Amino acid sequence: MRVAIAGAGAAGLTAAWWAARQGAEVELLESQKQPGRKILISGGGRCNVLPSELSEADFFTSGSRHVLRRLLRTWPLEEVRRWFEEELGIPLVLEEETGKLFPAAQRARPVRDRLAEAVREQGARLHTGFRLERVERREEGFRLAAADGRRLEAGRLILATGGCSVPSTGSDGHGYTLAASLGHRLLPRYPALVPLTTKDAELRALAGISVPVRWRALRDGRPVDAGEGPLLFTHRGFSGPAVLDASHHVVRNGAVLEVSWGAGDAAEWTGWLRGRARRAVERAVGDLLPRRLAALLVRRAGLRGAERCGNLDRGRLDRLLGVLTAFPLPVSGHEGYRTAEVTGGGIPLDEVRPSTLESRLCPGLFLCGEILDLIGRIGGYNFHLAWITGRLAGEAAARP
Ligand SMILES: Cc1cc2nc3c(=O)[nH]c(=O)nc-3n(C[C@H](O)[C@H](O)[C@H](O)COP(=O)(O)OP(=O)(O)OC[C@H]3O[C@@H](n4cnc5c(N)ncnc54)[C@H](O)[C@@H]3O)c2cc1C
């Protein structure tokens, strides 16, 4: 069986390994001069290969949660880790504070290099500079045409062309057009895990400050999701794991993000401020939050920073607690695909068979990785999706 795989990113490389391992003749087609360019820039150049724990709640799709659950069960996390460590020889280490798994080398390049080498060792052929431009479904399989005129035929085709995020790595969204040309619907796509922007100059002036927050995404005043983690102020607005995780609700649905600064809730803040009756309110808040942020929040509550905590009447205390624990982030937009870590939306999950990832509309076509309407949160969850869907599609496409 000849299997062509378009895209040699995380999902395509994994699909190639498993398809070749099953004995298929594998042609791995990559538009760039080298495979896995996005792996190289992942995790700040360290590549957060996997999370150390996961649950269904770490993933988001507008499709069926049942299909998501079935996909996650196809390759348990411990087995994916064993594949990396024992089959590929890439030892992983846990970063305790974040629960993320990184390569012991703490560099992304050896991960990419070893994956590409392992794929070749299994016998797959890598064609770089091969941008799949057009696909024709024939009775006996697929006829593929590259942008530079090269031609190829294959009995099965796996589309592992990624999304639209950071297009300079090669994922320019053409894969969606190819899938649509073979009959698939495209759900609206949007940048996800993306920094948000603000017009609030005072908040932008806090650029560089990172602070732990609890966040809630609200639609029509009702919470739709919540989480916690660090928020980073940037020159354009807000980033950091908390904001990236929450961003898809804002970009996709126009949700409002409300944050609670620091680790405390209203009762804890009240206790903290009451216990510091003689301390200036700005100082008391600044003991738990970065000083410049504390000063700004106290101002936003309409209080004088020098005012003593003990002098706050109920009304002013409530105003301060509101700003500290239910602060609506004034979001004006997002940074777009240039910096988004993943693309939401894409091929609906109900158009693939969850046990094989074969298209329900075009037999012989398989889809894996970010092209599917499925994303994970920050922490190795998106690579996890790439590895498990790549394996599923690769193994299934190789079956006679
Ligand atoms: C800056 C950044 C950091 C990240 N860090 C992490 C992290 O640490 N941990 C984590 O879990 N996730 C991380 N992610 C997300 C993760 O990189 C993606 O979820 C993952 O790479 C998706 O894999 P994929 O194979 O589906 O797509 P991609 O990795 O995008 O691969 C798609 C491949 O297809 C090729 N291609 C596209 N169109 C064609 C065509 N027509 N013909 C031939 N080839 C084509 C592209 O050149 C590309 O090589 C990060 C993303 C970014 C942008």
CSV table of C-alpha atoms and ligand atoms in Angstrom, one decimal:
chain,number,residue,atom,x,y,z
A,1,MET,CA,0.0,0.0,0.0
A,2,ARG,CA,1.4,3.4,-1.0
A,3,VAL,CA,0.5,6.1,1.5
A,4,ALA,CA,1.2,9.8,0.7
A,5,ILE,CA,1.3,12.1,3.7
A,6,ALA,CA,1.1,15.9,3.1
A,7,GLY,CA,2.9,17.8,5.9
A,8,ALA,CA,5.9,16.7,7.9
A,9,GLY,CA,5.1,18.4,11.1
A,10,ALA,CA,4.4,16.7,14.4
A,11,ALA,CA,1.3,14.8,13.1
A,12,GLY,CA,2.7,14.0,9.7
A,13,LEU,CA,6.0,12.7,11.0
A,14,THR,CA,4.2,10.5,13.5
A,15,ALA,CA,1.8,9.2,10.9
A,16,ALA,CA,4.8,8.4,8.6
A,17,TRP,CA,6.5,6.4,11.4
A,18,TRP,CA,3.4,4.3,12.1
A,19,ALA,CA,2.4,3.8,8.5
A,20,ALA,CA,6.0,2.7,7.5
A,21,ARG,CA,6.2,0.5,10.6
A,22,GLN,CA,3.0,-1.3,9.3
A,23,GLY,CA,4.9,-2.0,6.1
A,24,ALA,CA,3.4,0.7,3.9
A,25,GLU,CA,5.4,2.5,1.2
A,26,VAL,CA,5.3,6.0,2.6
A,27,GLU,CA,5.9,9.2,0.7
A,28,LEU,CA,6.1,12.1,3.1
A,29,LEU,CA,5.6,15.5,1.4
A,30,GLU,CA,6.7,18.7,3.0
A,31,SER,CA,6.5,22.1,1.4
A,32,GLN,CA,9.4,23.5,3.4
A,33,LYS,CA,13.1,22.8,2.9
A,34,GLN,CA,13.1,20.9,6.2
A,35,PRO,CA,10.5,19.0,8.2
A,36,GLY,CA,9.0,20.0,11.6
A,37,ARG,CA,9.8,23.8,11.6
A,38,LYS,CA,7.1,24.4,14.1
A,39,ILE,CA,8.6,21.8,16.4
A,40,LEU,CA,11.8,23.9,16.4
A,41,ILE,CA,10.1,27.0,17.7
A,42,SER,CA,7.9,25.2,20.2
A,43,GLY,CA,8.0,25.7,23.9
A,44,GLY,CA,10.3,28.7,23.6
A,45,GLY,CA,12.8,26.5,21.7
A,46,ARG,CA,12.6,23.7,24.3
A,47,CYS,CA,9.6,21.8,22.9
A,48,ASN,CA,7.0,20.9,25.6
A,49,VAL,CA,6.5,17.4,24.1
A,50,LEU,CA,3.7,16.3,26.4
A,51,PRO,CA,1.8,17.1,29.5
A,52,SER,CA,2.4,14.9,32.6
A,53,GLU,CA,-1.4,14.5,33.2
A,54,LEU,CA,-4.4,15.0,31.1
A,55,SER,CA,-8.2,15.0,31.2
A,56,GLU,CA,-10.9,15.6,28.6
A,57,ALA,CA,-11.3,19.1,30.1
A,58,ASP,CA,-7.9,20.1,28.7
A,59,PHE,CA,-9.2,20.0,25.1
A,60,PHE,CA,-11.7,22.0,23.2
A,61,THR,CA,-13.8,21.2,20.1
A,62,SER,CA,-17.0,22.6,18.8
A,63,GLY,CA,-17.8,19.0,17.8
A,64,SER,CA,-18.7,15.9,19.8
A,65,ARG,CA,-17.1,15.4,23.2
A,66,HIS,CA,-17.8,11.7,22.7
A,67,VAL,CA,-15.5,11.6,19.6
A,68,LEU,CA,-12.9,13.6,21.6
A,69,ARG,CA,-13.1,11.0,24.4
A,70,ARG,CA,-12.7,8.2,21.9
A,71,LEU,CA,-9.7,9.8,20.3
A,72,LEU,CA,-8.0,10.4,23.7
A,73,ARG,CA,-8.5,6.7,24.6
A,74,THR,CA,-6.7,5.5,21.5
A,75,TRP,CA,-3.2,6.1,22.9
A,76,PRO,CA,-2.9,6.7,26.6
A,77,LEU,CA,-0.4,9.3,27.8
A,78,GLU,CA,2.0,6.8,29.4
A,79,GLU,CA,2.2,4.9,26.2
A,80,VAL,CA,2.9,8.0,24.1
A,81,ARG,CA,5.7,8.9,26.6
A,82,ARG,CA,7.1,5.3,26.3
A,83,TRP,CA,7.1,5.7,22.5
A,84,PHE,CA,9.2,8.8,22.9
A,85,GLU,CA,11.6,7.4,25.4
A,86,GLU,CA,11.9,3.8,24.4
A,87,GLU,CA,11.2,3.6,20.7
A,88,LEU,CA,12.6,7.0,19.6
A,89,GLY,CA,15.2,7.3,22.4
A,90,ILE,CA,14.2,10.8,23.5
A,91,PRO,CA,14.2,10.9,27.3
A,92,LEU,CA,11.7,13.3,28.8
A,93,VAL,CA,11.9,15.2,32.1
A,94,LEU,CA,9.2,16.8,34.2
A,95,GLU,CA,9.2,20.5,34.9
A,96,GLU,CA,7.6,20.3,38.4
A,97,GLU,CA,6.2,23.9,38.6
A,98,THR,CA,4.2,23.5,35.4
A,99,GLY,CA,3.6,19.7,35.0
A,100,LYS,CA,5.1,19.9,31.5
A,101,LEU,CA,7.4,17.2,29.9
A,102,PHE,CA,10.4,18.5,28.1
A,103,PRO,CA,13.2,16.6,26.4
A,104,ALA,CA,16.1,16.0,28.8
A,105,ALA,CA,18.3,18.0,26.4
A,106,GLN,CA,15.9,21.0,27.0
A,107,ARG,CA,16.1,21.7,23.3
A,108,ALA,CA,13.6,21.3,20.5
A,109,ARG,CA,16.1,20.6,17.7
A,110,PRO,CA,17.1,17.0,18.9
A,111,VAL,CA,13.4,16.1,19.1
A,112,ARG,CA,12.8,17.3,15.5
A,113,ASP,CA,16.0,15.7,14.3
A,114,ARG,CA,15.4,12.4,16.0
A,115,LEU,CA,11.8,12.2,14.7
A,116,ALA,CA,12.9,12.8,11.2
A,117,GLU,CA,15.7,10.3,11.5
A,118,ALA,CA,13.4,7.6,13.0
A,119,VAL,CA,10.9,8.1,10.1
A,120,ARG,CA,13.7,7.5,7.6
A,121,GLU,CA,14.8,4.5,9.6
A,122,GLN,CA,11.3,3.0,9.2
A,123,GLY,CA,11.8,3.3,5.4
A,124,ALA,CA,9.6,6.4,4.7
A,125,ARG,CA,10.7,8.7,1.9
A,126,LEU,CA,10.8,12.5,2.8
A,127,HIS,CA,10.3,14.9,-0.2
A,128,THR,CA,11.1,18.4,0.9
A,129,GLY,CA,10.1,21.5,-1.1
A,130,PHE,CA,7.0,19.5,-2.2
A,131,ARG,CA,4.1,21.8,-1.7
A,132,LEU,CA,1.0,19.7,-2.4
A,133,GLU,CA,-1.0,22.1,-4.6
A,134,ARG,CA,-3.8,19.9,-6.0
A,135,VAL,CA,-5.4,16.5,-5.3
A,136,GLU,CA,-7.5,14.5,-7.6
A,137,ARG,CA,-9.5,11.5,-6.3
A,138,ARG,CA,-9.3,8.6,-8.8
A,139,GLU,CA,-11.0,5.3,-8.6
A,140,GLU,CA,-7.8,3.6,-7.5
A,141,GLY,CA,-6.5,6.3,-5.2
A,142,PHE,CA,-5.2,9.9,-5.4
A,143,ARG,CA,-3.3,11.8,-8.0
A,144,LEU,CA,-1.2,14.5,-6.4
A,145,ALA,CA,0.4,17.6,-8.0
A,146,ALA,CA,3.1,19.7,-6.4
A,147,ALA,CA,3.4,23.5,-6.9
A,148,ASP,CA,6.7,22.8,-8.8
A,149,GLY,CA,5.1,20.4,-11.2
A,150,ARG,CA,6.1,17.1,-9.5
A,151,ARG,CA,3.5,14.4,-9.7
A,152,LEU,CA,2.8,11.4,-7.5
A,153,GLU,CA,0.1,8.7,-7.1
A,154,ALA,CA,-0.9,7.0,-3.9
A,155,GLY,CA,-3.6,4.6,-2.8
A,156,ARG,CA,-4.2,6.5,0.4
A,157,LEU,CA,-3.7,10.1,1.4
A,158,ILE,CA,-3.2,11.6,4.9
A,159,LEU,CA,-3.6,15.4,5.2
A,160,ALA,CA,-1.4,16.6,8.1
A,161,THR,CA,-0.9,20.1,6.9
A,162,GLY,CA,-1.6,21.9,10.2
A,163,GLY,CA,-3.5,25.1,10.6
A,164,CYS,CA,-2.8,28.7,9.8
A,165,SER,CA,-0.8,29.8,12.8
A,166,VAL,CA,2.8,31.1,12.3
A,167,PRO,CA,2.5,30.7,8.6
A,168,SER,CA,6.3,31.3,8.2
A,169,THR,CA,6.8,27.7,9.4
A,170,GLY,CA,4.9,26.4,6.4
A,171,SER,CA,1.3,26.0,7.8
A,172,ASP,CA,-0.3,28.5,5.5
A,173,GLY,CA,-3.8,27.0,5.5
A,174,HIS,CA,-3.7,25.4,2.0
A,175,GLY,CA,-4.5,22.0,3.6
A,176,TYR,CA,-8.0,23.2,4.3
A,177,THR,CA,-8.5,24.1,0.6
A,178,LEU,CA,-7.3,20.6,-0.3
A,179,ALA,CA,-9.7,19.0,2.2
A,180,ALA,CA,-12.5,21.2,0.9
A,181,SER,CA,-11.7,20.1,-2.7
A,182,LEU,CA,-12.2,16.5,-1.6
A,183,GLY,CA,-15.7,17.3,-0.2
A,184,HIS,CA,-15.1,18.5,3.4
A,185,ARG,CA,-16.9,21.3,5.1
A,186,LEU,CA,-14.7,23.9,6.8
A,187,LEU,CA,-15.8,25.2,10.2
A,188,PRO,CA,-14.8,28.9,10.7
A,189,ARG,CA,-11.1,29.0,11.7
A,190,TYR,CA,-9.7,31.4,14.2
A,191,PRO,CA,-6.4,32.1,16.0
A,192,ALA,CA,-6.4,30.3,19.4
A,193,LEU,CA,-3.8,30.3,22.2
A,194,VAL,CA,-3.2,33.9,21.1
A,195,PRO,CA,-2.1,37.0,23.0
A,196,LEU,CA,-4.8,39.6,23.4
A,197,THR,CA,-4.5,43.3,22.8
A,198,THR,CA,-5.8,46.4,24.7
A,199,LYS,CA,-6.1,50.1,24.1
A,200,ASP,CA,-5.7,50.7,27.9
A,201,ALA,CA,-2.3,52.5,27.9
A,202,GLU,CA,-2.0,52.2,31.7
A,203,LEU,CA,-2.2,48.5,31.5
A,204,ARG,CA,0.2,48.3,28.6
A,205,ALA,CA,2.7,50.3,30.6
A,206,LEU,CA,2.9,47.3,33.0
A,207,ALA,CA,4.6,45.3,30.1
A,208,GLY,CA,6.9,42.7,31.5
A,209,ILE,CA,5.0,42.1,34.8
A,210,SER,CA,3.7,38.6,35.3
A,211,VAL,CA,1.1,37.9,38.0
A,212,PRO,CA,-0.9,34.8,38.9
A,213,VAL,CA,-4.6,35.1,38.2
A,214,ARG,CA,-7.8,33.1,38.2
A,215,TRP,CA,-9.8,33.8,35.1
A,216,ARG,CA,-13.4,33.4,34.1
A,217,ALA,CA,-14.8,33.6,30.6
A,218,LEU,CA,-18.3,35.1,30.6
A,219,ARG,CA,-20.9,35.1,27.8
A,220,ASP,CA,-24.0,37.2,28.4
A,221,GLY,CA,-22.8,37.5,32.0
A,222,ARG,CA,-22.7,33.7,32.5
A,223,PRO,CA,-19.4,31.8,33.1
A,224,VAL,CA,-18.5,29.4,30.3
A,225,ASP,CA,-15.0,28.4,31.4
A,226,ALA,CA,-12.5,29.2,34.1
A,227,GLY,CA,-8.9,28.5,35.0
A,228,GLU,CA,-5.8,29.9,36.6
A,229,GLY,CA,-2.2,30.6,35.8
A,230,PRO,CA,0.2,33.5,35.2
A,231,LEU,CA,-0.9,36.6,33.2
A,232,LEU,CA,1.9,38.5,31.5
A,233,PHE,CA,1.4,42.2,30.6
A,234,THR,CA,2.9,43.0,27.2
A,235,HIS,CA,3.4,46.2,25.2
A,236,ARG,CA,0.3,45.3,23.2
A,237,GLY,CA,-1.9,43.8,25.9
A,238,PHE,CA,-2.0,40.5,27.7
A,239,SER,CA,-0.3,37.1,27.3
A,240,GLY,CA,1.0,34.3,29.5
A,241,PRO,CA,-0.5,30.9,29.9
A,242,ALA,CA,-3.8,32.1,31.6
A,243,VAL,CA,-4.6,34.5,28.7
A,244,LEU,CA,-3.5,32.1,26.0
A,245,ASP,CA,-5.7,29.4,27.5
A,246,ALA,CA,-8.7,31.7,27.8
A,247,SER,CA,-8.2,33.5,24.4
A,248,HIS,CA,-10.2,31.1,22.2
A,249,HIS,CA,-13.4,32.1,24.1
A,250,VAL,CA,-12.7,35.8,23.4
A,251,VAL,CA,-11.7,35.3,19.7
A,252,ARG,CA,-14.4,32.8,18.8
A,253,ASN,CA,-17.4,34.0,20.9
A,254,GLY,CA,-16.5,37.5,22.0
A,255,ALA,CA,-16.5,36.4,25.7
A,256,VAL,CA,-15.5,38.8,28.4
A,257,LEU,CA,-12.5,37.8,30.5
A,258,GLU,CA,-12.7,38.6,34.1
A,259,VAL,CA,-9.7,38.1,36.4
A,260,SER,CA,-9.1,37.8,40.0
A,261,TRP,CA,-5.5,39.1,40.8
A,262,GLY,CA,-3.2,36.9,42.9
A,263,ALA,CA,-4.3,33.8,44.6
A,264,GLY,CA,-6.9,35.1,47.0
A,265,ASP,CA,-10.7,35.3,46.7
A,266,ALA,CA,-12.9,38.1,48.1
A,267,ALA,CA,-13.0,36.5,51.6
A,268,GLU,CA,-9.2,36.1,51.7
A,269,TRP,CA,-8.6,39.7,50.5
A,270,THR,CA,-11.0,41.0,53.1
A,271,GLY,CA,-9.2,39.1,55.9
A,272,TRP,CA,-5.9,40.4,54.6
A,273,LEU,CA,-6.9,44.0,54.5
A,274,ARG,CA,-8.7,43.8,57.9
A,275,GLY,CA,-5.6,42.4,59.4
A,276,ARG,CA,-3.6,45.5,58.2
A,277,ALA,CA,-5.8,48.3,59.6
A,278,ARG,CA,-3.0,50.8,60.0
A,279,ARG,CA,-1.3,50.0,56.7
A,280,ALA,CA,-1.8,52.2,53.6
A,281,VAL,CA,-4.2,50.4,51.2
A,282,GLU,CA,-1.7,50.6,48.3
A,283,ARG,CA,1.0,49.0,50.4
A,284,ALA,CA,-1.3,46.3,51.8
A,285,VAL,CA,-2.3,45.3,48.2
A,286,GLY,CA,1.3,45.7,47.0
A,287,ASP,CA,2.4,43.1,49.6
A,288,LEU,CA,0.6,40.5,47.6
A,289,LEU,CA,0.8,41.9,44.1
A,290,PRO,CA,3.4,43.7,42.0
A,291,ARG,CA,3.6,47.2,43.4
A,292,ARG,CA,2.8,49.1,40.1
A,293,LEU,CA,-0.2,46.8,39.5
A,294,ALA,CA,-1.4,47.3,43.1
A,295,ALA,CA,-1.2,51.1,42.7
A,296,LEU,CA,-3.2,51.0,39.5
A,297,LEU,CA,-5.9,48.7,40.9
A,298,VAL,CA,-6.3,50.9,44.0
A,299,ARG,CA,-6.7,54.0,41.7
A,300,ARG,CA,-9.2,52.1,39.5
A,301,ALA,CA,-11.2,51.4,42.7
A,302,GLY,CA,-11.3,55.2,43.2
A,303,LEU,CA,-9.3,55.1,46.4
A,304,ARG,CA,-6.3,57.1,47.5
A,305,GLY,CA,-3.2,54.8,47.9
A,306,ALA,CA,-2.3,56.4,51.2
A,307,GLU,CA,-5.6,55.7,52.8
A,308,ARG,CA,-5.5,53.3,55.8
A,309,CYS,CA,-7.1,49.9,55.3
A,310,GLY,CA,-8.9,50.3,58.6
A,311,ASN,CA,-10.6,53.5,57.4
A,312,LEU,CA,-12.3,51.8,54.4
A,313,ASP,CA,-16.1,51.8,54.8
A,314,ARG,CA,-18.1,48.9,53.4
A,315,GLY,CA,-18.8,50.7,50.1
A,316,ARG,CA,-15.2,51.4,49.3
A,317,LEU,CA,-14.0,48.0,50.5
A,318,ASP,CA,-16.5,46.4,48.1
A,319,ARG,CA,-15.3,48.6,45.3
A,320,LEU,CA,-11.7,47.5,46.0
A,321,LEU,CA,-12.7,43.8,46.2
A,322,GLY,CA,-14.5,44.2,42.9
A,323,VAL,CA,-11.4,45.4,41.2
A,324,LEU,CA,-9.2,42.8,42.9
A,325,THR,CA,-11.4,39.8,42.3
A,326,ALA,CA,-13.6,40.5,39.2
A,327,PHE,CA,-11.6,42.8,37.0
A,328,PRO,CA,-12.9,42.7,33.3
A,329,LEU,CA,-9.8,42.8,31.1
A,330,PRO,CA,-10.4,45.6,28.5
A,331,VAL,CA,-9.6,43.5,25.4
A,332,SER,CA,-9.6,45.3,22.1
A,333,GLY,CA,-8.5,42.4,19.8
A,334,HIS,CA,-5.8,39.7,19.4
A,335,GLU,CA,-2.4,39.3,17.7
A,336,GLY,CA,-3.7,37.0,15.0
A,337,TYR,CA,-2.1,34.0,13.3
A,338,ARG,CA,1.3,35.7,13.4
A,339,THR,CA,1.8,34.7,17.0
A,340,ALA,CA,-1.2,32.3,17.7
A,341,GLU,CA,0.1,28.9,18.8
A,342,VAL,CA,-2.7,27.0,17.2
A,343,THR,CA,-5.7,27.4,14.9
A,344,GLY,CA,-9.2,26.6,16.2
A,345,GLY,CA,-12.0,25.3,13.9
A,346,GLY,CA,-11.3,23.4,10.7
A,347,ILE,CA,-12.5,20.0,9.6
A,348,PRO,CA,-15.5,18.9,11.7
A,349,LEU,CA,-14.9,15.8,13.9
A,350,ASP,CA,-18.1,14.3,12.6
A,351,GLU,CA,-16.6,14.1,9.1
A,352,VAL,CA,-14.0,11.6,10.2
A,353,ARG,CA,-14.3,8.1,11.7
A,354,PRO,CA,-13.0,8.3,15.3
A,355,SER,CA,-11.5,4.8,15.2
A,356,THR,CA,-9.3,5.5,12.1
A,357,LEU,CA,-9.6,9.2,11.2
A,358,GLU,CA,-10.6,8.2,7.7
A,359,SER,CA,-12.8,10.7,6.0
A,360,ARG,CA,-16.5,9.8,5.9
A,361,LEU,CA,-16.8,11.8,2.7
A,362,CYS,CA,-13.8,10.6,0.7
A,363,PRO,CA,-12.7,7.0,1.4
A,364,GLY,CA,-8.9,6.6,1.4
A,365,LEU,CA,-8.4,10.1,2.8
A,366,PHE,CA,-7.3,10.5,6.4
A,367,LEU,CA,-6.9,13.7,8.5
A,368,CYS,CA,-4.8,14.3,11.5
A,369,GLY,CA,-3.2,17.1,13.6
A,370,GLU,CA,-4.2,20.7,13.8
A,371,ILE,CA,-6.3,20.6,10.6
A,372,LEU,CA,-9.1,19.0,12.7
A,373,ASP,CA,-11.5,21.1,14.8
A,374,LEU,CA,-9.7,20.2,18.0
A,375,ILE,CA,-7.3,22.1,20.2
A,376,GLY,CA,-5.7,21.7,23.6
A,377,ARG,CA,-4.6,24.2,26.2
A,378,ILE,CA,-1.1,25.3,26.9
A,379,GLY,CA,1.1,22.6,28.4
A,380,GLY,CA,2.0,20.0,25.7
A,381,TYR,CA,-1.7,19.2,25.0
A,382,ASN,CA,-1.5,20.3,21.3
A,383,PHE,CA,1.5,18.1,20.6
A,384,HIS,CA,-0.3,15.3,22.4
A,385,LEU,CA,-3.2,15.7,19.9
A,386,ALA,CA,-0.7,15.7,17.0
A,387,TRP,CA,1.0,12.5,18.2
A,388,ILE,CA,-2.2,10.5,18.9
A,389,THR,CA,-4.0,11.5,15.8
A,390,GLY,CA,-0.9,11.0,13.7
A,391,ARG,CA,-0.5,7.5,14.9
A,392,LEU,CA,-4.2,6.7,14.4
A,393,ALA,CA,-4.2,8.0,10.9
A,394,GLY,CA,-0.8,6.4,10.0
A,395,GLU,CA,-1.7,2.9,11.2
A,396,ALA,CA,-5.1,3.0,9.7
A,397,ALA,CA,-4.0,4.3,6.3
A,398,ALA,CA,-1.4,1.5,6.1
A,399,ARG,CA,-3.9,-1.3,6.4
A,400,PRO,CA,-4.5,-3.2,3.2
B,1,LIG,C1,5.4,29.4,18.8
B,1,LIG,C2,4.7,28.0,19.0
B,1,LIG,C3,5.0,27.3,20.1
B,1,LIG,C4,4.4,26.1,20.4
B,1,LIG,N1,4.8,25.3,21.5
B,1,LIG,C5,4.1,24.2,21.8
B,1,LIG,C6,4.6,23.3,22.8
B,1,LIG,O1,5.6,23.6,23.4
B,1,LIG,N2,3.8,22.2,23.1
B,1,LIG,C7,2.7,21.9,22.4
B,1,LIG,O2,2.1,20.9,22.7
B,1,LIG,N3,2.3,22.6,21.3
B,1,LIG,C8,3.0,23.8,21.0
B,1,LIG,N4,2.6,24.5,19.9
B,1,LIG,C9,1.5,24.0,19.1
B,1,LIG,C10,2.1,22.8,18.2
B,1,LIG,O3,3.3,23.3,17.6
B,1,LIG,C11,1.0,22.5,17.1
B,1,LIG,O4,-0.2,22.1,17.8
B,1,LIG,C12,1.5,21.3,16.3
B,1,LIG,O5,2.8,21.6,15.7
B,1,LIG,C13,0.6,20.9,15.2
B,1,LIG,O6,1.1,19.8,14.5
B,1,LIG,P1,0.7,19.5,13.0
B,1,LIG,O7,1.6,18.5,12.5
B,1,LIG,O8,-0.8,19.3,12.9
B,1,LIG,O9,0.9,20.9,12.2
B,1,LIG,P2,2.3,21.6,11.8
B,1,LIG,O10,3.3,21.4,12.9
B,1,LIG,O11,1.9,23.0,11.5
B,1,LIG,O12,2.8,20.9,10.5
B,1,LIG,C14,2.2,21.0,9.3
B,1,LIG,C15,3.2,20.8,8.2
B,1,LIG,O13,2.6,20.7,7.0
B,1,LIG,C16,3.3,21.4,6.0
B,1,LIG,N5,2.4,21.8,4.9
B,1,LIG,C17,1.4,22.7,5.0
B,1,LIG,N6,0.8,22.7,3.8
B,1,LIG,C18,1.4,21.9,3.0
B,1,LIG,C19,1.2,21.5,1.6
B,1,LIG,N7,0.2,22.0,0.9
B,1,LIG,N8,2.1,20.6,1.1
B,1,LIG,C20,3.1,20.0,1.8
B,1,LIG,N9,3.3,20.4,3.1
B,1,LIG,C21,2.5,21.3,3.7
B,1,LIG,C22,3.9,22.6,6.8
B,1,LIG,O14,5.1,23.1,6.2
B,1,LIG,C23,4.2,21.9,8.1
B,1,LIG,O15,5.5,21.4,8.2
B,1,LIG,C24,3.3,25.7,19.6
B,1,LIG,C25,2.9,26.4,18.5
B,1,LIG,C26,3.6,27.6,18.2
B,1,LIG,C27,3.2,28.4,17.0
